Coordinates of C-alpha atoms in Angstrom, one line a residue:
X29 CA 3.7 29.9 33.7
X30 CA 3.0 26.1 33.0
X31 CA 6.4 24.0 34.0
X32 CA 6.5 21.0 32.7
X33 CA 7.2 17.6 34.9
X34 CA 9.8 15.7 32.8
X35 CA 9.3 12.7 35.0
X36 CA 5.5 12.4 33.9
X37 CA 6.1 13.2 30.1
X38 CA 8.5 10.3 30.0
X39 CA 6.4 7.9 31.9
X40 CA 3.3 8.8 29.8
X41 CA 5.8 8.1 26.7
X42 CA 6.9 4.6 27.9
X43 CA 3.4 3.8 28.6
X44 CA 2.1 4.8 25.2
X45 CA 5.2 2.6 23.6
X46 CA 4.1 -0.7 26.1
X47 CA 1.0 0.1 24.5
X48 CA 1.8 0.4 21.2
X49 CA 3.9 -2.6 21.7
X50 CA 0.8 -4.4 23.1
X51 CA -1.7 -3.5 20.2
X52 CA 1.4 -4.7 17.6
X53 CA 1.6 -7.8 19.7
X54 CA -1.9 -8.8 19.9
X55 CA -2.6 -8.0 16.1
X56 CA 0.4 -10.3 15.4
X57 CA -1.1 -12.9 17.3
X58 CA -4.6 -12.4 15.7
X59 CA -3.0 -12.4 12.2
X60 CA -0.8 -15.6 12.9
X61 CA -4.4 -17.4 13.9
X62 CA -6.0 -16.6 10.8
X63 CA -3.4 -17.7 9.0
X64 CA -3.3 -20.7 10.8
X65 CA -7.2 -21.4 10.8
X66 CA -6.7 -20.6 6.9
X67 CA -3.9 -23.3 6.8
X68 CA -5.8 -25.8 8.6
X69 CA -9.2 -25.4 5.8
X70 CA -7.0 -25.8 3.0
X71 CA -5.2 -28.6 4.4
X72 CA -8.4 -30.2 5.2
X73 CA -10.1 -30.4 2.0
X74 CA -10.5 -33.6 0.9
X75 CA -9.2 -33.3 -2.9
X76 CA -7.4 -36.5 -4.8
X77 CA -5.2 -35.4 -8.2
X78 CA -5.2 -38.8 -10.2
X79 CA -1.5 -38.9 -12.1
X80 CA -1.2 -40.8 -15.3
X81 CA 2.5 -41.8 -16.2
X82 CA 2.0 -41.8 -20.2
X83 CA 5.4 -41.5 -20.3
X84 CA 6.6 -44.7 -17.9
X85 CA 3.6 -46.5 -20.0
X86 CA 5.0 -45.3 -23.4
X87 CA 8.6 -46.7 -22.6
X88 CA 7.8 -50.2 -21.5
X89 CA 5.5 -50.5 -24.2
X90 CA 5.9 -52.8 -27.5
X91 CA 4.2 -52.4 -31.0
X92 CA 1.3 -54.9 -29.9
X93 CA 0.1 -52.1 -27.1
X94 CA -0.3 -48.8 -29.4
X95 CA -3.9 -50.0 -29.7
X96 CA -4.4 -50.1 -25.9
X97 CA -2.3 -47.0 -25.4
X98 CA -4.6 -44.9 -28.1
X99 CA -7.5 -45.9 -26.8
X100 CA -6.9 -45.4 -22.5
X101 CA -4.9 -41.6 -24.3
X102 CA -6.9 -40.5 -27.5
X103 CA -6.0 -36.9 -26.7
X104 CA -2.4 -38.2 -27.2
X105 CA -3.0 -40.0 -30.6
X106 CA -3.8 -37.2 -33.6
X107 CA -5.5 -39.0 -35.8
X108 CA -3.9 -38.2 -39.0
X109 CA -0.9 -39.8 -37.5
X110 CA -0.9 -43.9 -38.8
X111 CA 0.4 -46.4 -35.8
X112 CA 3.9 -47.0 -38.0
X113 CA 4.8 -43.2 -36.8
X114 CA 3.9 -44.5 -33.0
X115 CA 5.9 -47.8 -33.6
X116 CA 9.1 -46.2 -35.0
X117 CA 8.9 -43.8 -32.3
X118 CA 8.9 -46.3 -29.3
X119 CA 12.3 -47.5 -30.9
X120 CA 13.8 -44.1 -31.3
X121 CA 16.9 -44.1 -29.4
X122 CA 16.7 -40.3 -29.0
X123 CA 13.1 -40.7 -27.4
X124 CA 14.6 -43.7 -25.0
X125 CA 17.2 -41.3 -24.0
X126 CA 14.8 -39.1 -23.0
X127 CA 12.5 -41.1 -21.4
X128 CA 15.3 -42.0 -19.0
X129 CA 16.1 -39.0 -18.4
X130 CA 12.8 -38.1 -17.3
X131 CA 13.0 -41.4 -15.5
X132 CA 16.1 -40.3 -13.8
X133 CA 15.5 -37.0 -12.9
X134 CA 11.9 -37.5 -11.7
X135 CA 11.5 -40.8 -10.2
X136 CA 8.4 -41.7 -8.6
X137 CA 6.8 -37.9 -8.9
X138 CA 5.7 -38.5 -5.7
X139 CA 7.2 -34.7 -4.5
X140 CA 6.0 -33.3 -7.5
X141 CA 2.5 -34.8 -6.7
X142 CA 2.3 -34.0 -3.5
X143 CA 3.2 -29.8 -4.2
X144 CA 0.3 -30.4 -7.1
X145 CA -1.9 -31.6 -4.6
X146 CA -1.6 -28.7 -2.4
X147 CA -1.8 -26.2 -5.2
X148 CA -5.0 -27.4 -6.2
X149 CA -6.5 -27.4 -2.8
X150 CA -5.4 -23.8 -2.1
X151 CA -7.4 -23.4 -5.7
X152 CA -10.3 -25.1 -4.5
X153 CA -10.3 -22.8 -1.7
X154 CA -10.2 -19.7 -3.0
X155 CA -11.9 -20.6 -6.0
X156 CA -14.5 -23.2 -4.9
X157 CA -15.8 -24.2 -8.5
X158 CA -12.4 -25.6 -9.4
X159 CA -12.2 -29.2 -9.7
X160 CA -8.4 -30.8 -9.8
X161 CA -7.7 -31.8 -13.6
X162 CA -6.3 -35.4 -14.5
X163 CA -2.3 -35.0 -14.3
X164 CA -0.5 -36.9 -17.5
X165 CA 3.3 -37.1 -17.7
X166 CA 4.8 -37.5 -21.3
X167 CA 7.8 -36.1 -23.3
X168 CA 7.4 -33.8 -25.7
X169 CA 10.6 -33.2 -27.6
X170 CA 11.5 -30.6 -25.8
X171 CA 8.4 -28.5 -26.7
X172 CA 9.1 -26.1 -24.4
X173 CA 6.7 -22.7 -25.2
X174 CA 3.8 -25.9 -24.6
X175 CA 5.6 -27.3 -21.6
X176 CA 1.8 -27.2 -19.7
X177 CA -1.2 -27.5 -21.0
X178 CA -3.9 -27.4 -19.1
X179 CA -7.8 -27.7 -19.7
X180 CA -11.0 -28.0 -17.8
X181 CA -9.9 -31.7 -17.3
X182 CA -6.5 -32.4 -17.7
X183 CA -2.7 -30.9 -17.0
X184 CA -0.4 -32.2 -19.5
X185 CA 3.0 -32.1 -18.1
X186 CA 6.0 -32.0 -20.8
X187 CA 8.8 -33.4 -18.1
X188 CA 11.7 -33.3 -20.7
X189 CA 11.4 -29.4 -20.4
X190 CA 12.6 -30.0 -16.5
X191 CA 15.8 -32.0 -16.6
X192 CA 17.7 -28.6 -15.6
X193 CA 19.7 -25.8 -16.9
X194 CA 22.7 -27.1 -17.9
X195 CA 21.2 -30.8 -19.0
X196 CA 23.2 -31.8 -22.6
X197 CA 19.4 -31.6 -24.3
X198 CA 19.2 -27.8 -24.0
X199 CA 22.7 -26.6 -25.2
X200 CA 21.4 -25.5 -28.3
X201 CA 19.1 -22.9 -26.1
X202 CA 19.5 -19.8 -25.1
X203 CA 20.7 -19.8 -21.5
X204 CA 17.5 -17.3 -20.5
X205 CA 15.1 -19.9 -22.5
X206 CA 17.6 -23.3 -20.5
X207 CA 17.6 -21.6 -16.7
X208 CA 14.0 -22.4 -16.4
X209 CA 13.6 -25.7 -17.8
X210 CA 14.2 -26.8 -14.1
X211 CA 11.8 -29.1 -11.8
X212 CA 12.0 -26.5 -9.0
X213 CA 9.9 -24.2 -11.6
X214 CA 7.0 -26.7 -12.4
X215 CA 4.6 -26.5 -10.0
X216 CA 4.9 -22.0 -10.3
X217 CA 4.9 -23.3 -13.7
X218 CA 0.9 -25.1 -13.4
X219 CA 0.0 -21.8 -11.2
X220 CA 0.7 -19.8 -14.1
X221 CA -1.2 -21.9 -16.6
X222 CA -4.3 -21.5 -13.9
X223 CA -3.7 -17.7 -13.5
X224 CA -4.3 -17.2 -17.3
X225 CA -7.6 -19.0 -17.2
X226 CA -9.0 -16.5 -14.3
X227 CA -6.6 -13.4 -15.1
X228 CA -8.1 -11.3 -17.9
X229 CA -5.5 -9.9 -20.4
X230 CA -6.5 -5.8 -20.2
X231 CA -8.1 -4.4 -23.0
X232 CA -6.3 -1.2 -21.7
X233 CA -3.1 -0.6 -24.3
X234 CA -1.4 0.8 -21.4
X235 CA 2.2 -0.5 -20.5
X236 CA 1.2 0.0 -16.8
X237 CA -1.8 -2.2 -17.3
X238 CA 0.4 -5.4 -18.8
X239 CA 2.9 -4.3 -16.0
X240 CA -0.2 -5.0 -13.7
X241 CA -1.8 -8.1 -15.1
X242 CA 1.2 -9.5 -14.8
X243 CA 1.7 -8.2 -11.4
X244 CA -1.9 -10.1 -10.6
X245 CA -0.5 -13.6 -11.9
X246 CA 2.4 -13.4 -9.4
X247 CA 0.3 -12.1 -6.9
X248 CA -1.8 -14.8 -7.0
X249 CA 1.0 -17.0 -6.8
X250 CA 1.7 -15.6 -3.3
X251 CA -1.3 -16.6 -2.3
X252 CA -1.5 -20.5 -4.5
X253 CA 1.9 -21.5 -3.4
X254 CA 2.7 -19.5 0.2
X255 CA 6.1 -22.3 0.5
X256 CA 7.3 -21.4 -2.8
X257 CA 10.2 -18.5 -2.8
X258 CA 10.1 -15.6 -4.9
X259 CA 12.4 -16.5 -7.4
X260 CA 10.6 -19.7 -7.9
X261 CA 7.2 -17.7 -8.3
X262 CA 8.4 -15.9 -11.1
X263 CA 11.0 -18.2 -13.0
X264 CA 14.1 -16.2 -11.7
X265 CA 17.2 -18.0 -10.4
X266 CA 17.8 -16.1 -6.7
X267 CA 21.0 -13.9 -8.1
X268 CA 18.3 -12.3 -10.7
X269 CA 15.6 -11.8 -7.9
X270 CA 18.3 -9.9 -5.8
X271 CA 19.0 -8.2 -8.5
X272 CA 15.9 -7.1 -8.9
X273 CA 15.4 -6.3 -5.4
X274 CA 18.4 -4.3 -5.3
X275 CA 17.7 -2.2 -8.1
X276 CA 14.0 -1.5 -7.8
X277 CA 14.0 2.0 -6.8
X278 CA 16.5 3.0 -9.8
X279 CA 13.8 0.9 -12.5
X280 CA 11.0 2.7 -10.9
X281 CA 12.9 6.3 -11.6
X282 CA 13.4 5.3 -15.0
X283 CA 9.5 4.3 -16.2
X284 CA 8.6 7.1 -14.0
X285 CA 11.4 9.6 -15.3
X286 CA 10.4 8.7 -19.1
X287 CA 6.9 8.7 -18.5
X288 CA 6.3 5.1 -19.6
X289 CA 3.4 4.2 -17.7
X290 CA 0.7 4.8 -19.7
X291 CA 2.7 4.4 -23.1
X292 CA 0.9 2.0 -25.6
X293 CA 4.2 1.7 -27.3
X294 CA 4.3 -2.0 -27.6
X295 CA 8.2 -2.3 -28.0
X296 CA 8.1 -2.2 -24.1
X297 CA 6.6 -5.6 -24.1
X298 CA 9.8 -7.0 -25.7
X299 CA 12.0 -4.4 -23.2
X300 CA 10.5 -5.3 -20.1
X301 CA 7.5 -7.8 -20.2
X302 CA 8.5 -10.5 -22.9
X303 CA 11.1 -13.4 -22.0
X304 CA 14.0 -12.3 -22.7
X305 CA 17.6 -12.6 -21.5
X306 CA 17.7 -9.0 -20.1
X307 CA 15.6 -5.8 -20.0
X308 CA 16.4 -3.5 -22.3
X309 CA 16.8 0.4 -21.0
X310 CA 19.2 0.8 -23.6
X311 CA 22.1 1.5 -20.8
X312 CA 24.8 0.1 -20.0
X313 CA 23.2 -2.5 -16.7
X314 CA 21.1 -4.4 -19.6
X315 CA 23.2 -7.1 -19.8
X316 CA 23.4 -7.4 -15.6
X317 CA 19.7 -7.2 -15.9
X318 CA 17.1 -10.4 -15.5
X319 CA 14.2 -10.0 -18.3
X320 CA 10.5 -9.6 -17.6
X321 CA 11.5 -6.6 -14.7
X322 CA 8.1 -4.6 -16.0
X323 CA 6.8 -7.9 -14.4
X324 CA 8.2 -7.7 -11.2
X325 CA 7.5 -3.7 -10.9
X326 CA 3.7 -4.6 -11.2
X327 CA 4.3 -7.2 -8.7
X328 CA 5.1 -5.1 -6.2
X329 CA 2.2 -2.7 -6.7
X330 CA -0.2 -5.5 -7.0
X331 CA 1.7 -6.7 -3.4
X332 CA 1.4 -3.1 -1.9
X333 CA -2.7 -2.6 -3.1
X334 CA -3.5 -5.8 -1.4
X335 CA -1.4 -4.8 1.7
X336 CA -3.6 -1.5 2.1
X337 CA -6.3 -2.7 1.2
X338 CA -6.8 -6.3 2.9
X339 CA -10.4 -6.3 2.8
X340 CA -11.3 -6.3 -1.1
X341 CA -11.4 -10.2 -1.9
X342 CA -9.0 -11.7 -4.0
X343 CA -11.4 -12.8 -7.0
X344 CA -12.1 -8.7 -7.1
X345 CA -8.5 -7.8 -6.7
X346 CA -8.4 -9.6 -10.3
X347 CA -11.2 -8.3 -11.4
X348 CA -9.9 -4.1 -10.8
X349 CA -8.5 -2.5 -13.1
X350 CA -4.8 -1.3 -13.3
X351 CA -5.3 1.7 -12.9
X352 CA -7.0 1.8 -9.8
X353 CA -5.0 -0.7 -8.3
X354 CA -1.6 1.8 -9.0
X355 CA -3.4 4.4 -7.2
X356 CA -5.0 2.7 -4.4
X357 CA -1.3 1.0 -3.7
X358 CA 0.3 3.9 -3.1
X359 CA 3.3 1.8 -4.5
X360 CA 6.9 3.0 -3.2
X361 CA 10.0 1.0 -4.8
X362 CA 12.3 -0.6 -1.8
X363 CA 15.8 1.5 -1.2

């Protein structure tokens, strides 16, 4: 008969945990340098991002400068427009209202500049054929499905869609559509107008593969704007992300439960992808809801395949399909 020294087995445990301890430690510390080496690249790249202010040059400008102002902004200037349109604009006192606003709520730009300036290098860095587009600031009336555009060469930045929530301009808007016509969501707003240009829409009808491409644009925000929070990332105020957070395991249960993940019903765009001003499970918590949830599911499975999976590089990550990411995640909602 074998007896068993009690003292030894508990000594061999507490080594095994100092070395467990150990390993955790020293992985940590491996992990914090790469991020830090990573940091220290993307800080380093030498990258300028030129800022136009049409809409400071617009406001102090009189009749006699249209000419100058169409020539130095054609893109600006349609041409079936004559200059009397331009010139009965510039005294508008609705458009000089706004332009003070914009004035008043934006100042120099130089934050605003400076967070564009370090989303562009993190693109450069992950994506080395980028080259930083020419930034122009105007008003738009309150255009605010085209609030960025943004080409090969240029971001056009509608500022009067960013005076804030409540601002007297937006009270005809629906308080979903008003909450994110905020400053804090414009630069999250750029990284989104770069993720579509990268981000493939699926051919795949699938409601899990929107849920996923989706996913893949807020993933890569993780990774274009690592200061940013959450709730900034994906245009929620921080009641709706905690929301979310608290309730992910019960929206899991109900796609999974009604076996809507590889529906092509495309109502479940407007339930649970589209803006909107909350999801739609046809229950009583809609209307505690935040919209766009399907988009914040295929977050987190986007979130948990790169976890387990650190080695596959980001510009393949995009490049998978959903269906394989879902499976390689082994995705399990937060309780």
């Amino acid at each position: 008969m074998c007896l068993v020294n009690l003292n030894a087995v508990v000594l061999i445990m507490k080594l095994k945990r100092k070395f467990f301890l150990l390993v955790v430690w020293v992985v940590s510390i491996l992990a914090c340098k790469d991020d830090k080496k990573i940091k220290d690249e993307i800080n380093s790249i030498p990258l300028t991002v030129e800022v136009k202010r049409f809409d400071r040059e617009f406001a102090e400008a009189t009749t006699a400068d249209i000419p100058k102002l169409k020539a130095k902004y054609p893109y600006l200037f349609p041409e079936q427009y004559p200059d009397s349109i331009w010139q009965v604009k510039l005294n508008d006192t609705i458009q000089q209202e706004l332009l003070a606003e914009v004035d008043s709520t934006f100042g120099d730009f130089k934050k605003e500049k400076s967070d564009l300036t370090l989303l562009f290098k993190h693109i450069k860095h992950y994506f080395s054929a980028f080259e930083p587009p020419k930034v122009i600031t105007l008003t738009s009336e309150v255009q605010y499905e085209s609030r960025v555009v943004l080409t090969d060469t240029l971001l056009l930045l509608g500022l009067d869609n960013y005076l804030g929530a409540d601002h007297k301009f937006y009270g005809g808007f629906s308080a979903y559509i008003a909450k994110e016509l905020d400053k804090r969501y414009l630069t999250s707003d750029v990284a989104s107008a770069f993720a579509k240009t990268i981000n493939r829409y699926p051919r795949n009808r699938s409601f899990l593969s929107r849920m996923v491409y989706y996913g893949k644009e807020l993933y890569l925000k993780d990774i274009l704007l690592p200061i940013t929070s959450d709730d900034q990332r994906i245009n929620y105020t921080p009641e709706e992300l905690g929301w979310a957070r608290a309730n992910e395991e019960q929206i899991w249960r109900y796609f999974i439960e009604r076996e809507l993940l590889y529906s092509t019903d495309s109502k479940l765009d407007r339930r649970f992808l589209d803006p909107a001003p909350f999801s739609k499970f046809q229950l009583e918590l809609d209307s505690e809801s935040p919209g766009r949830l399907g988009r914040y599911l295929g977050w987190q499975i986007v979130r948990a395949f790169a976890e387990k999976n650190p080695d596959v590089a980001l510009v393949e990550l995009l490049d998978m399909p959903a269906d394989e990411i879902f499976k390689k995640s082994n995705y399990k909602p937060q309780k």
